Amino acid sequence: MRIITGKYRGKRIIPPEGNDEIRPTSDMAREGIFNVLQGYTDGCRFIDLFAGSGAMGIEAISRGAQEVLFCDTGRQSLQLLKKNLAGVEGRFAVTSRDFRDALKGAKGKWDCIFCDPPYKCDYIGEIAAIVAERDLLADDGLLIYEHENNAKPDVPAGFSVYKSKRYGRACVEFYKREKSVCAVTGSFDPFTKGHRFVVEKALGMFDEAVVVVAVNPDKKRLFTLDESVEIARASLADLGERVFVDVCYGMVADYCESRGIKTIVRGYRNARDFSYEKEMSEYNFGRGGVVTLLVEAVGETRDVSATRVRETLRDGDRPLYGDICESARDTVEKIIKNKTDEEN
């Protein structure tokens, strides 16, 4: 066994002897895995679980990894690691903790987490759950799982298969985290600071939020759908690509179901709001199995009201700009001016 390329190309790796439990990833498989990882390894943070001889982690260091964490509990493996790491320079650490404790103790985000447990052990579900709970993977990071090619492990919850490769007896799955998406729904006539507060809370729980401007035929709108979308986008512009604004012409539950969105996030300010939201959440769950999370307004958001903004406009007054997001005030002013010009 030798390091394939990079700074330590040709370095001999001492393999384990006479122990089928310590089964090093073959040179062929290691080369194939790192071919998939091109563009990941330079400057990456790499965890080598069940490290054994340490060949995977040392290969990562050789290819420019910024940091590598080696994890194993076997005495023979730890002795091999010590020998194989002799002469290797870089930022790395070896832990003899159980893989569960090692992951729970890992700090920050990691680009690659390689798992090669004994073939008779199916730990991927447990590993993936800890990785997800601890939020260990970088945004585009990979959880890599080597197993015997006749085994069929379930795809871990919250992950999707990025690639799957076979190398002789071994099969290697490359998993990526699935992005969690929620819907923040409402008439948004217009979008206010209170709505923004709910979106920010949603982004604290989910990777992305779809702000859904819902059409209610029983309500007469002051702002058109296009105007409401424009105001919402202006209010959320600084949140970037994590937020998308869309329009729903039918039932919100049907909209979510058609897009695979399983959670709605809504806000409430008082007991009356809460009672209404509770009723609607039960309806949406019964119709499409969509769960609703309710966010209570706090501080000044308790007093923000889209209804109050509309009333001031209908009375011919300037809207309550304190209730409108500062980034959207020019947009609202322009829309109001256009409406006034059209009426005149």
CSV table of C-alpha atoms in Angstrom, one decimal:
chain,number,residue,atom,x,y,z
A,1,MET,CA,0.0,0.0,0.0
A,2,ARG,CA,1.3,3.4,-1.0
A,3,ILE,CA,0.0,7.0,-1.1
A,4,ILE,CA,-1.1,7.6,-4.6
A,5,THR,CA,-0.4,11.3,-5.3
A,6,GLY,CA,0.4,14.6,-3.8
A,7,LYS,CA,3.1,15.7,-1.3
A,8,TYR,CA,3.6,12.1,0.1
A,9,ARG,CA,3.2,10.3,-3.2
A,10,GLY,CA,4.8,6.9,-3.0
A,11,LYS,CA,5.0,6.8,0.8
A,12,ARG,CA,4.6,3.3,2.0
A,13,ILE,CA,1.6,2.5,4.3
A,14,ILE,CA,2.1,-0.4,6.6
A,15,PRO,CA,-1.0,-2.6,6.3
A,16,PRO,CA,-2.6,-4.6,9.1
A,17,GLU,CA,-1.7,-8.2,9.4
A,18,GLY,CA,-3.9,-11.2,10.1
A,19,ASN,CA,-6.9,-9.3,11.2
A,20,ASP,CA,-10.0,-9.3,9.0
A,21,GLU,CA,-11.6,-6.7,11.2
A,22,ILE,CA,-9.0,-4.2,10.1
A,23,ARG,CA,-9.7,-4.1,6.4
A,24,PRO,CA,-7.8,-1.2,4.6
A,25,THR,CA,-9.4,0.5,1.7
A,26,SER,CA,-7.6,-0.9,-1.4
A,27,ASP,CA,-5.3,1.3,-3.5
A,28,MET,CA,-7.8,1.0,-6.4
A,29,ALA,CA,-10.8,2.0,-4.2
A,30,ARG,CA,-8.8,4.9,-2.6
A,31,GLU,CA,-7.8,6.2,-6.0
A,32,GLY,CA,-11.4,6.0,-7.2
A,33,ILE,CA,-12.8,7.8,-4.1
A,34,PHE,CA,-10.3,10.6,-4.4
A,35,ASN,CA,-11.1,11.0,-8.1
A,36,VAL,CA,-14.7,11.7,-7.0
A,37,LEU,CA,-13.3,14.1,-4.4
A,38,GLN,CA,-11.3,16.2,-6.8
A,39,GLY,CA,-12.0,19.8,-5.9
A,40,TYR,CA,-12.8,18.8,-2.3
A,41,THR,CA,-9.5,17.8,-0.8
A,42,ASP,CA,-7.4,21.0,-1.3
A,43,GLY,CA,-7.9,23.0,1.9
A,44,CYS,CA,-10.6,20.6,3.2
A,45,ARG,CA,-11.3,19.4,6.7
A,46,PHE,CA,-11.4,15.5,6.6
A,47,ILE,CA,-12.6,13.0,9.2
A,48,ASP,CA,-11.3,9.4,8.8
A,49,LEU,CA,-13.6,7.3,11.0
A,50,PHE,CA,-12.5,3.7,11.6
A,51,ALA,CA,-9.1,4.9,10.3
A,52,GLY,CA,-7.3,1.6,10.6
A,53,SER,CA,-3.9,2.1,8.9
A,54,GLY,CA,-4.8,5.8,8.3
A,55,ALA,CA,-4.3,5.5,4.5
A,56,MET,CA,-7.4,7.6,3.7
A,57,GLY,CA,-6.5,10.4,6.0
A,58,ILE,CA,-2.9,10.5,5.0
A,59,GLU,CA,-3.9,10.5,1.3
A,60,ALA,CA,-6.1,13.5,2.1
A,61,ILE,CA,-3.2,15.3,3.8
A,62,SER,CA,-1.0,14.5,0.8
A,63,ARG,CA,-3.6,16.1,-1.5
A,64,GLY,CA,-3.7,19.3,0.5
A,65,ALA,CA,-6.2,18.8,3.3
A,66,GLN,CA,-6.1,21.6,5.8
A,67,GLU,CA,-7.0,19.3,8.8
A,68,VAL,CA,-7.6,15.6,9.3
A,69,LEU,CA,-9.1,13.8,12.3
A,70,PHE,CA,-8.3,10.1,12.6
A,71,CYS,CA,-10.6,8.0,14.7
A,72,ASP,CA,-10.1,4.4,15.8
A,73,THR,CA,-10.4,2.4,19.1
A,74,GLY,CA,-8.4,-0.7,18.2
A,75,ARG,CA,-4.9,-1.0,19.8
A,76,GLN,CA,-3.4,-2.5,16.6
A,77,SER,CA,-5.0,0.3,14.5
A,78,LEU,CA,-3.6,3.0,16.8
A,79,GLN,CA,-0.1,1.5,16.6
A,80,LEU,CA,-0.3,1.4,12.8
A,81,LEU,CA,-1.5,5.0,12.7
A,82,LYS,CA,1.5,6.1,14.8
A,83,LYS,CA,3.9,4.3,12.5
A,84,ASN,CA,2.3,5.5,9.3
A,85,LEU,CA,2.0,9.1,10.4
A,86,ALA,CA,5.8,9.2,11.1
A,87,GLY,CA,7.2,11.9,8.9
A,88,VAL,CA,3.8,13.3,7.9
A,89,GLU,CA,3.5,17.0,8.5
A,90,GLY,CA,0.3,19.0,8.7
A,91,ARG,CA,-2.6,19.7,11.0
A,92,PHE,CA,-4.0,16.4,12.2
A,93,ALA,CA,-5.1,14.6,15.4
A,94,VAL,CA,-5.7,11.0,16.4
A,95,THR,CA,-8.5,10.1,18.8
A,96,SER,CA,-9.0,6.7,20.4
A,97,ARG,CA,-12.6,7.6,21.3
A,98,ASP,CA,-15.6,5.6,20.0
A,99,PHE,CA,-16.8,6.9,16.7
A,100,ARG,CA,-20.0,8.3,18.4
A,101,ASP,CA,-18.0,10.3,20.9
A,102,ALA,CA,-15.5,11.4,18.3
A,103,LEU,CA,-18.3,12.9,16.1
A,104,LYS,CA,-20.0,14.5,19.1
A,105,GLY,CA,-16.7,16.1,20.1
A,106,ALA,CA,-15.8,17.3,16.6
A,107,LYS,CA,-15.8,21.1,16.3
A,108,GLY,CA,-17.0,23.1,13.3
A,109,LYS,CA,-17.8,22.1,9.8
A,110,TRP,CA,-16.1,19.2,7.9
A,111,ASP,CA,-15.9,18.8,4.1
A,112,CYS,CA,-15.5,15.1,4.0
A,113,ILE,CA,-16.4,12.4,6.6
A,114,PHE,CA,-15.2,9.0,5.5
A,115,CYS,CA,-16.6,5.9,7.3
A,116,ASP,CA,-15.2,2.4,6.8
A,117,PRO,CA,-16.5,0.3,9.6
A,118,PRO,CA,-16.1,-3.5,9.7
A,119,TYR,CA,-18.4,-4.9,7.0
A,120,LYS,CA,-20.5,-6.8,9.5
A,121,CYS,CA,-21.4,-3.5,11.2
A,122,ASP,CA,-24.1,-1.2,9.8
A,123,TYR,CA,-23.4,2.1,11.5
A,124,ILE,CA,-24.4,4.5,8.7
A,125,GLY,CA,-27.8,5.5,10.1
A,126,GLU,CA,-26.3,6.2,13.5
A,127,ILE,CA,-23.4,8.1,12.0
A,128,ALA,CA,-25.6,10.2,9.8
A,129,ALA,CA,-28.0,11.1,12.7
A,130,ILE,CA,-25.1,12.5,14.7
A,131,VAL,CA,-23.7,14.3,11.7
A,132,ALA,CA,-27.1,15.9,11.1
A,133,GLU,CA,-27.8,16.7,14.7
A,134,ARG,CA,-24.3,18.3,15.2
A,135,ASP,CA,-24.5,20.0,11.8
A,136,LEU,CA,-21.0,18.8,11.0
A,137,LEU,CA,-21.1,18.8,7.2
A,138,ALA,CA,-20.1,21.9,5.3
A,139,ASP,CA,-22.8,23.2,2.9
A,140,ASP,CA,-21.5,21.1,0.0
A,141,GLY,CA,-19.8,18.4,2.2
A,142,LEU,CA,-19.9,14.7,1.7
A,143,LEU,CA,-20.5,11.8,4.0
A,144,ILE,CA,-18.7,8.8,2.5
A,145,TYR,CA,-19.6,5.2,3.4
A,146,GLU,CA,-17.7,2.1,2.4
A,147,HIS,CA,-19.5,-1.2,2.7
A,148,GLU,CA,-19.5,-4.7,1.1
A,149,ASN,CA,-21.0,-4.5,-2.3
A,150,ASN,CA,-23.7,-7.1,-1.6
A,151,ALA,CA,-25.1,-5.1,1.3
A,152,LYS,CA,-27.9,-2.6,0.7
A,153,PRO,CA,-27.8,0.1,3.3
A,154,ASP,CA,-30.8,2.4,3.6
A,155,VAL,CA,-30.2,6.0,2.6
A,156,PRO,CA,-29.9,7.9,5.9
A,157,ALA,CA,-32.8,10.2,6.7
A,158,GLY,CA,-32.0,13.8,5.6
A,159,PHE,CA,-29.4,12.7,3.1
A,160,SER,CA,-29.5,11.8,-0.6
A,161,VAL,CA,-27.1,9.7,-2.7
A,162,TYR,CA,-24.7,12.0,-4.6
A,163,LYS,CA,-22.7,9.1,-6.2
A,164,SER,CA,-22.3,5.4,-5.8
A,165,LYS,CA,-19.2,3.5,-6.9
A,166,ARG,CA,-18.0,-0.1,-6.8
A,167,TYR,CA,-14.4,-1.2,-6.4
A,168,GLY,CA,-14.1,-5.0,-6.4
A,169,ARG,CA,-15.6,-6.2,-3.1
A,170,ALA,CA,-16.2,-2.7,-1.9
A,171,CYS,CA,-19.1,-0.3,-2.6
A,172,VAL,CA,-18.8,3.3,-1.7
A,173,GLU,CA,-21.8,5.6,-1.2
A,174,PHE,CA,-21.3,9.4,-1.3
A,175,TYR,CA,-24.1,11.2,0.5
A,176,LYS,CA,-25.1,14.8,0.7
A,177,ARG,CA,-27.4,16.6,3.1
A,178,GLU,CA,-30.8,17.3,1.7
A,179,LYS,CA,-31.7,20.9,2.1
A,180,SER,CA,-34.6,21.4,4.5
A,181,VAL,CA,-37.3,23.8,3.1
A,182,CYS,CA,-40.3,25.3,4.7
A,183,ALA,CA,-43.1,27.6,3.5
A,184,VAL,CA,-43.9,30.9,5.2
A,185,THR,CA,-47.4,31.7,4.0
A,186,GLY,CA,-49.8,34.6,4.1
A,187,SER,CA,-51.6,37.2,2.0
A,188,PHE,CA,-48.7,39.7,2.6
A,189,ASP,CA,-50.9,42.7,1.7
A,190,PRO,CA,-48.3,44.2,2.2
A,191,PHE,CA,-45.3,42.4,3.6
A,192,THR,CA,-44.2,43.9,7.0
A,193,LYS,CA,-41.5,43.8,9.6
A,194,GLY,CA,-43.7,41.2,11.4
A,195,HIS,CA,-43.6,38.9,8.4
A,196,ARG,CA,-39.8,39.4,8.1
A,197,PHE,CA,-39.5,38.3,11.8
A,198,VAL,CA,-41.3,35.0,11.0
A,199,VAL,CA,-39.0,34.4,7.9
A,200,GLU,CA,-35.9,35.0,10.0
A,201,LYS,CA,-37.1,32.5,12.6
A,202,ALA,CA,-37.9,30.0,9.8
A,203,LEU,CA,-34.3,30.4,8.5
A,204,GLY,CA,-33.0,29.5,12.0
A,205,MET,CA,-34.8,26.2,11.6
A,206,PHE,CA,-34.5,25.4,7.9
A,207,ASP,CA,-31.9,25.8,5.1
A,208,GLU,CA,-34.4,27.6,2.8
A,209,ALA,CA,-37.8,29.3,3.1
A,210,VAL,CA,-40.4,29.8,0.4
A,211,VAL,CA,-42.4,32.9,1.1
A,212,VAL,CA,-45.8,32.0,-0.4
A,213,VAL,CA,-48.2,34.9,-1.3
A,214,ALA,CA,-51.5,33.1,-1.0
A,215,VAL,CA,-54.6,34.2,-3.0
A,216,ASN,CA,-57.7,34.4,-0.9
A,217,PRO,CA,-60.8,35.0,-3.1
A,218,ASP,CA,-62.8,36.1,-0.1
A,219,LYS,CA,-60.4,39.0,0.6
A,220,LYS,CA,-60.1,42.2,-1.5
A,221,ARG,CA,-56.5,43.1,-1.9
A,222,LEU,CA,-55.1,46.6,-1.7
A,223,PHE,CA,-51.9,45.6,-3.4
A,224,THR,CA,-52.0,43.4,-6.4
A,225,LEU,CA,-50.2,40.0,-6.3
A,226,ASP,CA,-47.3,41.4,-8.4
A,227,GLU,CA,-47.0,44.4,-6.1
A,228,SER,CA,-47.1,42.2,-3.0
A,229,VAL,CA,-44.4,39.9,-4.5
A,230,GLU,CA,-42.3,43.0,-5.3
A,231,ILE,CA,-42.6,44.4,-1.8
A,232,ALA,CA,-41.8,41.0,-0.2
A,233,ARG,CA,-38.7,40.6,-2.4
A,234,ALA,CA,-37.5,44.0,-1.5
A,235,SER,CA,-38.0,43.3,2.2
A,236,LEU,CA,-36.0,40.1,2.0
A,237,ALA,CA,-33.3,41.0,-0.6
A,238,ASP,CA,-30.4,40.9,1.9
A,239,LEU,CA,-31.2,37.3,2.9
A,240,GLY,CA,-30.0,36.1,-0.5
A,241,GLU,CA,-30.8,32.8,-2.2
A,242,ARG,CA,-32.0,31.1,1.0
A,243,VAL,CA,-35.4,32.9,0.5
A,244,PHE,CA,-37.7,32.5,-2.6
A,245,VAL,CA,-41.0,34.4,-3.1
A,246,ASP,CA,-43.8,32.7,-4.9
A,247,VAL,CA,-47.6,32.9,-5.4
A,248,CYS,CA,-50.1,30.2,-4.5
A,249,TYR,CA,-53.5,30.4,-6.4
A,250,GLY,CA,-55.1,27.3,-4.7
A,251,MET,CA,-54.9,25.7,-1.3
A,252,VAL,CA,-51.6,26.2,0.5
A,253,ALA,CA,-51.6,22.5,1.6
A,254,ASP,CA,-51.8,21.5,-2.1
A,255,TYR,CA,-49.0,23.9,-3.0
A,256,CYS,CA,-46.7,22.4,-0.3
A,257,GLU,CA,-47.5,18.8,-1.2
A,258,SER,CA,-46.8,19.4,-4.9
A,259,ARG,CA,-43.4,20.8,-4.1
A,260,GLY,CA,-42.5,18.3,-1.3
A,261,ILE,CA,-42.6,21.0,1.4
A,262,LYS,CA,-43.6,19.3,4.7
A,263,THR,CA,-43.7,22.3,7.0
A,264,ILE,CA,-45.3,25.7,7.1
A,265,VAL,CA,-44.1,28.4,9.5
A,266,ARG,CA,-46.6,31.0,10.6
A,267,GLY,CA,-46.6,33.8,13.1
A,268,TYR,CA,-49.2,35.0,15.7
A,269,ARG,CA,-49.4,38.0,18.0
A,270,ASN,CA,-52.2,37.2,20.4
A,271,ALA,CA,-54.6,34.6,21.6
A,272,ARG,CA,-57.1,35.3,18.8
A,273,ASP,CA,-54.4,34.9,16.2
A,274,PHE,CA,-53.2,31.7,17.9
A,275,SER,CA,-56.7,30.2,17.8
A,276,TYR,CA,-57.1,31.0,14.1
A,277,GLU,CA,-53.6,29.6,13.3
A,278,LYS,CA,-54.3,26.4,15.3
A,279,GLU,CA,-57.5,25.8,13.3
A,280,MET,CA,-55.7,26.4,10.0
A,281,SER,CA,-52.8,24.1,11.0
A,282,GLU,CA,-55.2,21.3,11.7
A,283,TYR,CA,-56.9,21.8,8.3
A,284,ASN,CA,-53.6,21.8,6.4
A,285,PHE,CA,-52.4,18.7,8.2
A,286,GLY,CA,-55.6,16.9,7.5
A,287,ARG,CA,-55.6,17.9,3.9
A,288,GLY,CA,-52.0,17.2,3.0
A,289,GLY,CA,-50.1,16.1,6.1
A,290,VAL,CA,-48.3,19.5,6.3
A,291,VAL,CA,-47.1,20.4,9.7
A,292,THR,CA,-47.4,24.0,10.9
A,293,LEU,CA,-44.9,25.6,13.3
A,294,LEU,CA,-46.2,28.7,15.1
A,295,VAL,CA,-43.9,31.6,15.9
A,296,GLU,CA,-44.9,34.0,18.6
A,297,ALA,CA,-44.3,37.7,17.9
A,298,VAL,CA,-42.0,39.4,20.4
A,299,GLY,CA,-41.1,43.0,21.2
A,300,GLU,CA,-42.1,45.6,18.6
A,301,THR,CA,-43.3,42.9,16.2
A,302,ARG,CA,-46.4,42.4,18.4
A,303,ASP,CA,-47.6,45.8,17.3
A,304,VAL,CA,-46.9,45.5,13.6
A,305,SER,CA,-50.0,45.1,11.4
A,306,ALA,CA,-50.5,44.9,7.7
A,307,THR,CA,-54.2,45.7,8.3
A,308,ARG,CA,-53.2,49.0,9.9
A,309,VAL,CA,-50.9,49.8,7.0
A,310,ARG,CA,-53.8,49.2,4.5
A,311,GLU,CA,-56.2,51.3,6.6
A,312,THR,CA,-53.9,54.3,6.6
A,313,LEU,CA,-53.7,54.1,2.8
A,314,ARG,CA,-57.4,53.7,2.3
A,315,ASP,CA,-57.9,56.8,4.5
A,316,GLY,CA,-55.5,58.7,2.1
A,317,ASP,CA,-52.7,58.9,4.6
A,318,ARG,CA,-49.1,57.9,4.3
A,319,PRO,CA,-48.6,54.2,5.3
A,320,LEU,CA,-47.1,53.4,8.7
A,321,TYR,CA,-43.5,53.1,7.4
A,322,GLY,CA,-42.4,51.9,10.9
A,323,ASP,CA,-44.3,48.7,10.0
A,324,ILE,CA,-42.6,48.3,6.6
A,325,CYS,CA,-39.1,46.9,6.2
A,326,GLU,CA,-36.7,49.8,5.6
A,327,SER,CA,-35.4,48.1,2.4
A,328,ALA,CA,-38.9,48.0,0.9
A,329,ARG,CA,-40.0,51.6,1.7
A,330,ASP,CA,-38.9,53.0,-1.7
A,331,THR,CA,-40.7,50.2,-3.4
A,332,VAL,CA,-43.9,50.9,-1.5
A,333,GLU,CA,-43.7,54.6,-2.1
A,334,LYS,CA,-43.3,54.0,-5.9
A,335,ILE,CA,-46.3,51.6,-6.0
A,336,ILE,CA,-48.4,54.1,-4.1
A,337,LYS,CA,-47.4,56.9,-6.4
A,338,ASN,CA,-48.2,54.8,-9.5
A,339,LYS,CA,-51.6,54.0,-8.0
A,340,THR,CA,-52.3,57.7,-7.3
A,341,ASP,CA,-51.2,58.7,-10.8
A,342,GLU,CA,-53.6,56.1,-12.3
A,343,GLU,CA,-56.5,57.3,-10.2
A,344,ASN,CA,-55.9,60.9,-11.3
